[in-house]
Each structure stands twice: as structure tokens, then as C-alpha cells.
Short mmCIF file of C-alpha atoms and ligand atoms in Angstrom, two decimals:
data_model
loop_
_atom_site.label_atom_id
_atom_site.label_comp_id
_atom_site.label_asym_id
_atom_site.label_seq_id
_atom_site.Cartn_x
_atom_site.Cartn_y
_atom_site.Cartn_z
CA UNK A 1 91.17 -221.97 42.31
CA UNK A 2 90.41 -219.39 45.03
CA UNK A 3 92.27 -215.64 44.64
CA UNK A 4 93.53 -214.68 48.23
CA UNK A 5 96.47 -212.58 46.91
CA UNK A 6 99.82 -213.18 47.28
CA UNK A 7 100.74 -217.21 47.61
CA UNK A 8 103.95 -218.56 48.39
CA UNK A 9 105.03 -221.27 45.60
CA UNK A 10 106.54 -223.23 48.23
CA UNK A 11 105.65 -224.68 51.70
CA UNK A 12 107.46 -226.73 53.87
CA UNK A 13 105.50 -228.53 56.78
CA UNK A 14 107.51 -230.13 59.63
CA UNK A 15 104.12 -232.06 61.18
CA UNK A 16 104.80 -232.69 65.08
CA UNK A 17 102.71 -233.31 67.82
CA UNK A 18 101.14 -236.35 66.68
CA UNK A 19 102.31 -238.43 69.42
CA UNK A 20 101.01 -235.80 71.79
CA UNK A 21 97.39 -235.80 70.15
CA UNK A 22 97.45 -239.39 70.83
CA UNK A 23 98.99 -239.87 74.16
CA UNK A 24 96.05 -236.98 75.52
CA UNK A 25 93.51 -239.24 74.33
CA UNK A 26 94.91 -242.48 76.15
CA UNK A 27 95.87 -243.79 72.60
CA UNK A 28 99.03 -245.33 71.21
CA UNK A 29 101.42 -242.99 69.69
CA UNK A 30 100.81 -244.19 66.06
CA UNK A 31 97.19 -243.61 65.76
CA UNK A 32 98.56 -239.64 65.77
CA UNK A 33 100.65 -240.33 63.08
CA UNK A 34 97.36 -242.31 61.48
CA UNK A 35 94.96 -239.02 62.29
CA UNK A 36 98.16 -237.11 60.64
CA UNK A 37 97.60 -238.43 57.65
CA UNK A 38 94.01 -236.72 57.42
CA UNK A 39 95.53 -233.24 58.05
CA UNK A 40 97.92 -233.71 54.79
CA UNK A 41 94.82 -234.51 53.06
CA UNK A 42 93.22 -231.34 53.86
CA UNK A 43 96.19 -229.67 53.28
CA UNK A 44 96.81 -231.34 49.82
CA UNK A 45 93.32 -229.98 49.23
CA UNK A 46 93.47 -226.53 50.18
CA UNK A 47 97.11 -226.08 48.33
CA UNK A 48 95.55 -227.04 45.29
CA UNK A 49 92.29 -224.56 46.26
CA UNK A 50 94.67 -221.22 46.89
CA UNK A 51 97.15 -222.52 43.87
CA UNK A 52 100.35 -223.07 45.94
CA UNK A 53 102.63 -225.50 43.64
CA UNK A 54 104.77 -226.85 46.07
CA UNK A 55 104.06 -228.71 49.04
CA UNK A 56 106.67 -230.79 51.68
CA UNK A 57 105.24 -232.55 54.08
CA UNK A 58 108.31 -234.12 56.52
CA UNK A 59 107.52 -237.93 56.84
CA UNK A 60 110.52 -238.96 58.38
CA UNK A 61 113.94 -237.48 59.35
CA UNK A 62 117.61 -239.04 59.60
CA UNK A 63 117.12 -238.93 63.28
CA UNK A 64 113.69 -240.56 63.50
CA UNK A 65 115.48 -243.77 63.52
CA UNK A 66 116.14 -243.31 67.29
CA UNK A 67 111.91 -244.18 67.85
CA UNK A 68 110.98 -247.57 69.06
CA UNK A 69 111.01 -250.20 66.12
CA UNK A 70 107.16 -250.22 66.84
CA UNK A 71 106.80 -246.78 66.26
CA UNK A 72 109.32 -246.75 62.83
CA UNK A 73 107.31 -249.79 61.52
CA UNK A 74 104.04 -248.37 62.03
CA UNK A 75 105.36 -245.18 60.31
CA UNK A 76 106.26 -247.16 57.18
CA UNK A 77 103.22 -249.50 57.25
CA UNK A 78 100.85 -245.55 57.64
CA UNK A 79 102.89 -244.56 54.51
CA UNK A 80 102.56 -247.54 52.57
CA UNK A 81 98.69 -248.08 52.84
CA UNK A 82 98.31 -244.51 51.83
CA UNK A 83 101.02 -244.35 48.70
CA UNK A 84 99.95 -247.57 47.24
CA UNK A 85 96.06 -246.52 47.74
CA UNK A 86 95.05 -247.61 43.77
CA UNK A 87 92.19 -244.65 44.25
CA UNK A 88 94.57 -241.53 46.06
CA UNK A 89 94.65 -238.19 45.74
CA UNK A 90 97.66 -237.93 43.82
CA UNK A 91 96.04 -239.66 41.17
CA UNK A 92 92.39 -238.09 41.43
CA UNK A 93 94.02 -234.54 41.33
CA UNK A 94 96.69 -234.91 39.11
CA UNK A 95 99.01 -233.98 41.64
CA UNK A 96 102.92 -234.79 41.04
CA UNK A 97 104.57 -236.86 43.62
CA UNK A 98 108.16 -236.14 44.26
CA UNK A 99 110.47 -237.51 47.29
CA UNK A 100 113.55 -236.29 49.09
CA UNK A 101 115.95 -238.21 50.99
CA UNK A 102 117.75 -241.40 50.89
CA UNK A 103 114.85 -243.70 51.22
CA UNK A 104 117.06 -247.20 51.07
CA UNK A 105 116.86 -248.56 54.01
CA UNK A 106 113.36 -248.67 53.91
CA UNK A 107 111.68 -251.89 53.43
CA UNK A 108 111.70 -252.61 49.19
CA UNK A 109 107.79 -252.86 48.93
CA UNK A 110 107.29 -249.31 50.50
CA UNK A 111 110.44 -248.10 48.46
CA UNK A 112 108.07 -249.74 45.20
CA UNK A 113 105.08 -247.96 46.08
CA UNK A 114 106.74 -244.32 46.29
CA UNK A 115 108.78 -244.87 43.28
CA UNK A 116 105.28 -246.48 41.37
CA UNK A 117 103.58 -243.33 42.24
CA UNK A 118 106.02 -240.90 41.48
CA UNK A 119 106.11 -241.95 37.96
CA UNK A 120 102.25 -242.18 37.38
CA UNK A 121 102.65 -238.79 38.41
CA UNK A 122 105.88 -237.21 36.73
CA UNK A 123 103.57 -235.17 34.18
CA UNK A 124 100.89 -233.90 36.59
CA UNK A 125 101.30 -229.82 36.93
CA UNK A 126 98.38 -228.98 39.33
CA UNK A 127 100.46 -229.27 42.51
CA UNK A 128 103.93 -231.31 43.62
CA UNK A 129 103.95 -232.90 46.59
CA UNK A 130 107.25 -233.57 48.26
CA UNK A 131 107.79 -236.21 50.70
CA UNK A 132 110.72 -235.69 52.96
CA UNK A 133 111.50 -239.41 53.83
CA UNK A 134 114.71 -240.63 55.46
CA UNK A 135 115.69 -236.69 54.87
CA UNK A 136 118.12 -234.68 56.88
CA UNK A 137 119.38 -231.29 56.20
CA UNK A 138 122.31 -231.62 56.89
CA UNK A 139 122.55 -234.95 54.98
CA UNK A 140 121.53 -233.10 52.07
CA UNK A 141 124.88 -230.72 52.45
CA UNK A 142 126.89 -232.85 52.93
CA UNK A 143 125.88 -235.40 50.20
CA UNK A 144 126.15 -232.59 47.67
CA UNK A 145 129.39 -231.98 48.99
CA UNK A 146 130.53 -234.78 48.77
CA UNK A 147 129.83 -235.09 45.41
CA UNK A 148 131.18 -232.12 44.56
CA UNK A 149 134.68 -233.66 45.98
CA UNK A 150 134.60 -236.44 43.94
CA UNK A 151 133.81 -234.09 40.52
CA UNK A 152 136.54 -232.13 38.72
CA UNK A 153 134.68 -228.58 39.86
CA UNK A 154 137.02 -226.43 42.37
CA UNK A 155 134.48 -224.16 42.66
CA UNK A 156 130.47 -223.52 43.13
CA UNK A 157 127.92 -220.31 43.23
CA UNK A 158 125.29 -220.49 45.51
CA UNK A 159 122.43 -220.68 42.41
CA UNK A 160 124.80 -224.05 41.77
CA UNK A 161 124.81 -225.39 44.87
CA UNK A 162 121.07 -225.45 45.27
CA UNK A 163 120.77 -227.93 42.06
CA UNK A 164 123.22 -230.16 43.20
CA UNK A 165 120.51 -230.32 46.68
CA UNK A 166 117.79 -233.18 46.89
CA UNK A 167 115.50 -230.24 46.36
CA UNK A 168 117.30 -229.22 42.97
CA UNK A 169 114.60 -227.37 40.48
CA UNK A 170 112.41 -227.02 43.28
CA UNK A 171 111.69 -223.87 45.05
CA UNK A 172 113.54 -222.48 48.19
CA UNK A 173 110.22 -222.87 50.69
CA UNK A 174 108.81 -219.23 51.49
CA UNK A 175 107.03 -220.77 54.13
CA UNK A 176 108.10 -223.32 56.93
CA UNK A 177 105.69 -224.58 59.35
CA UNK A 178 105.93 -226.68 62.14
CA UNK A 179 103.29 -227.58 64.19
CA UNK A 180 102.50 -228.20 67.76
CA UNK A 181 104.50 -224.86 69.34
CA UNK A 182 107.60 -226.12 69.25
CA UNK A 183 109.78 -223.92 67.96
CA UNK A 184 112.82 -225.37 65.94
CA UNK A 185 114.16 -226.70 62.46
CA UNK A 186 115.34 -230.15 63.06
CA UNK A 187 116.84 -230.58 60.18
CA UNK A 188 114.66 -229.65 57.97
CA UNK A 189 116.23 -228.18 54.49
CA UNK A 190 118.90 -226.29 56.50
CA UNK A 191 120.48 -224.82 53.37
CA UNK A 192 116.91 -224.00 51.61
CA UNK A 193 115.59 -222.37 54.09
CA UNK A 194 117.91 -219.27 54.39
CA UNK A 195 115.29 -216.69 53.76
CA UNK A 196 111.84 -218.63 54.64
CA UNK A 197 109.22 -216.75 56.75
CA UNK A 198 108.77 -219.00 60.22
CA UNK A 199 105.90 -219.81 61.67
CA UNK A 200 104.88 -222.09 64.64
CA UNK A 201 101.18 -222.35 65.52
CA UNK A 202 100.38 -224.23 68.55
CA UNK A 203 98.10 -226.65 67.32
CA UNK A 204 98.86 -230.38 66.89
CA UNK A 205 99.75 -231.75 63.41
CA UNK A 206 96.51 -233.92 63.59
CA UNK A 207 94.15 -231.05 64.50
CA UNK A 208 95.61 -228.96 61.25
CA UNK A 209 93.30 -227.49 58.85
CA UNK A 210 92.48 -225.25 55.70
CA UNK A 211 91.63 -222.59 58.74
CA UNK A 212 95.31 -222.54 59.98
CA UNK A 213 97.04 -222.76 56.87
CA UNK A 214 94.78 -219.68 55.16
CA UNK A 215 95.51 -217.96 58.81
CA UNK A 216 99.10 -218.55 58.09
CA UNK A 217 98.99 -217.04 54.26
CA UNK A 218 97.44 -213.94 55.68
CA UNK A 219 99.90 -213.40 57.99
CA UNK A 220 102.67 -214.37 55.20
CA UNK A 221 101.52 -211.84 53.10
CA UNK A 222 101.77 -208.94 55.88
CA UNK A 223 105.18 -209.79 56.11
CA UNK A 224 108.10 -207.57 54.86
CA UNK A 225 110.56 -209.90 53.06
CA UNK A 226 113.95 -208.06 52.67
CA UNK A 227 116.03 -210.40 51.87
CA UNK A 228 118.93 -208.93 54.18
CA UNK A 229 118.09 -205.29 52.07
CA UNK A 230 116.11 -202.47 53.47
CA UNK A 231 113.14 -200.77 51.47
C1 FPP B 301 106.24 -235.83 64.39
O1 FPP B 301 105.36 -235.90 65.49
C2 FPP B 301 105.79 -236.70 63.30
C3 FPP B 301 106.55 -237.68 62.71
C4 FPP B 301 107.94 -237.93 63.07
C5 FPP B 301 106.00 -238.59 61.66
C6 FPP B 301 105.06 -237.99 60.67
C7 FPP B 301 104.42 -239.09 59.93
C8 FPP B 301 103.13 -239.12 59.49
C9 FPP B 301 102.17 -238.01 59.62
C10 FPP B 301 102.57 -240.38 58.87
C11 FPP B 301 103.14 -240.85 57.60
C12 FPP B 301 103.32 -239.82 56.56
C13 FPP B 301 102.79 -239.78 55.31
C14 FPP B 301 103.44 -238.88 54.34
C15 FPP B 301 101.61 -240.56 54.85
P1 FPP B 301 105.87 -236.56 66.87
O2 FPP B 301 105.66 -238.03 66.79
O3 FPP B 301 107.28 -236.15 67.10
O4 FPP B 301 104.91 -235.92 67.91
P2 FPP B 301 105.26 -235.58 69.46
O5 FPP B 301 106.32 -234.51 69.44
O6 FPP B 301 103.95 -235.11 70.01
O7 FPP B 301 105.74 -236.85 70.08
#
């Protein structure tokens, strides 16, 4: 592992601009989300180089059911060639799979091959990564809410709230970044991200490397996190 200082324990990656790579190179939109898949490699790889434990890499959102059925299919086929991969990273690195999100109405065999590798991978410490699949924010809320209605609690702290979230022992992300210059949450672990440091670098979720993300640490670590306090 590689000492750069400070690390945040938690990042959250919302990966757009995949369709965009593609459509600029003539190419249909899926063989972004195909090259995308290579930039959460190298990103897999350089979390586990600068020791950050957490990882979430948004797959797929409530609202991403809106795409073309061509698009959503080639999605799930993308994820399930690279979760049921006998020989993956998860494996080789001892890297612990996790998932967040209501992933049943996604075809069984792809629902198989994330549940198979999550438990080869339950003990693995060096690194979780989270997929965000069939995940809203806003889902999450109001699933825990509802929940909450139908318990015998009246009342909840905010420390008790955040278990009863997809996201439960995990980490509030420090970091959120979302790719491609656009500049907005879409969903993405609205109640988790309260306090994260933003940040929205222009470059296309396919084009991501080890460069941006240690360019993004830096600048992380310059940052003065008060929490709503002064110093
Ligand atoms: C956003 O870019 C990307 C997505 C909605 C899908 C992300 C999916 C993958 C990278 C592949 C499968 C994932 C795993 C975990 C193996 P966009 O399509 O909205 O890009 P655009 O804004 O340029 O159109």
C-alpha cells in the first residue's frame, strides 16, 4: 500500500458520460458502458494501492429504467459477464463484494451471479466494493421509512436511521464523484451524503484513471471539513 496522507474510507462514484465517449467515436452507446468497465478496474486497483476501504461504483439507478430496452439489456448482460468472471478481481484481491438496491427485477441469472460473489467474498477485508444496482436515494428513505412505520419504534436518532439505510455499517462517503462535468446527485445516497466533499471532473467515466482519482485525494485533503462548525 502506497502512503499519500490522509484517505477518505469511503468513495462514492456516480460514472457518466459513457454514452458520450461512445457516441464521439461513431459507436453504439453500450460499448461506453463496456470501456466503463475498464475504468472500475483501475479504480478497484488504485483503491486497494492508496488503502481506501470503501468503494461505490453506481451501476444502475431507479430511473435508468427509462433507457431503451437495448440499452438496459446490454447493461445487465456488461454486468453479468464481468460478476460471474470465475478468474475476477474480487476474487484475485480478496476484495469484498457488497450490493445496494433492490436488485429483483433483474433477470434471476444476473441476480445469481451478484449474490454467488458476494458470498465468496463476505470475509475478504482488503477493500469492499459496493455496487449500487437498481438503487435510488430516495428509495432508500423511503424504504427505511417505511419500515420504520410498520415497527413498534415512534421514534429514531439520526446514528439509527443510517443502519436502518441499504448502506447500514457502511461509511457515510467522504468523497462523491461524478464524472463527465455534469454537475448533480441523481439520486445517489441522498441521505449519506450530507457532509461529502463534491467533486466533478470533466472527464468521461471511460477515460477515468489512477491520475484523476490521486488528483482528486489531493485536492480532498486540502479541504477544510467543518462539519457545519467553524475552526
Ligand atoms: C452513466 O453514463 C452510466 C450508466 C447509467 C451505467 C453504468 C454502467 C456500467 C459502467 C457498466 C456496468 C457496471 C458494472 C458494475 C460492471 P451515461 O450512459 O448516462 O452517459 P451519457 O450521459 O454520456 O449518456
Amino acid at each position: 500500500m502506497k502512503s499519500i496522507g490522509k484517505i477518505p474510507s469511503h468513495i462514492g462514484i456516480i460514472m457518466d458520460g459513457n454514452g458520450r465517449w461512445a457516441t464521439r467515436r461513431g459507436l453504439p452507446r453500450n460499448f461506453g458502458h463496456k470501456e466503463g468497465v475498464k475504468a472500475i478496474e483501475r479504480t478497484i486497483l488504485a483503491c486497494l494501492k492508496y488503502g481506501i476501504k470503501y468503494c461505490t461504483f453506481f451501476a444502475f439507478s431507479t430511473e435508468n429504467w427509462r433507457r431503451s430496452q437495448e440499452e438496459i439489456y446490454g447493461i445487465f448482460s456488461i454486468l453479468r459477464d464481468y460478476l460471474s468472471d470465475p478468474n475476477n478481481i474480487f476474487m484475485r484481491n480478496k476484495i469484498k463484494v457488497d450490493s445496494i438496491g433492490i436488485m429483483d427485477p433483474f433477470p434471476e441469472d444476473l441476480i445469481n451471479s451478484i449474490n454467488n460473489l458476494k458470498e465468496n467474498t463476505k470475509d475478504y477485508e482488503n477493500l469492499t466494493v459496493i455496487f449500487a444496482l437498481n438503487y435510488g436515494g430516495r428509495d432508500d428513505i423511503i424504504r427505511a421509512v417505511n419500515n420504520l412505520l410498520s415497527s413498534n419504534k415512534q421514534k429514531v436518532t439520526d446514528q439509527e436511521f443510517l443502519k436502518l439505510l441499504d448502506t447500514k455499517e457502511i461509511p457515510e462517503p467522504e468523497i462523491v464523484i461524478r464524472t463527465s462535468g455534469e454537475m448533480r446527485i441523481s439520486n445517489f445516497m441522498l441521505y449519506q451524503l450530507a457532509y461529502s466533499e463534491m467533486f466533478f471532473p470533466k472527464t468521461y467515466w471511460p477515460d477515468f484513471n489512477e491520475k484523476h482519482l490521486l488528483k482528486i485525494i489531493k485536492e480532498f485533503q486540502k479541504r477544510d471539513r467543518r462539519f457545519g462548525g467553524v475552526h
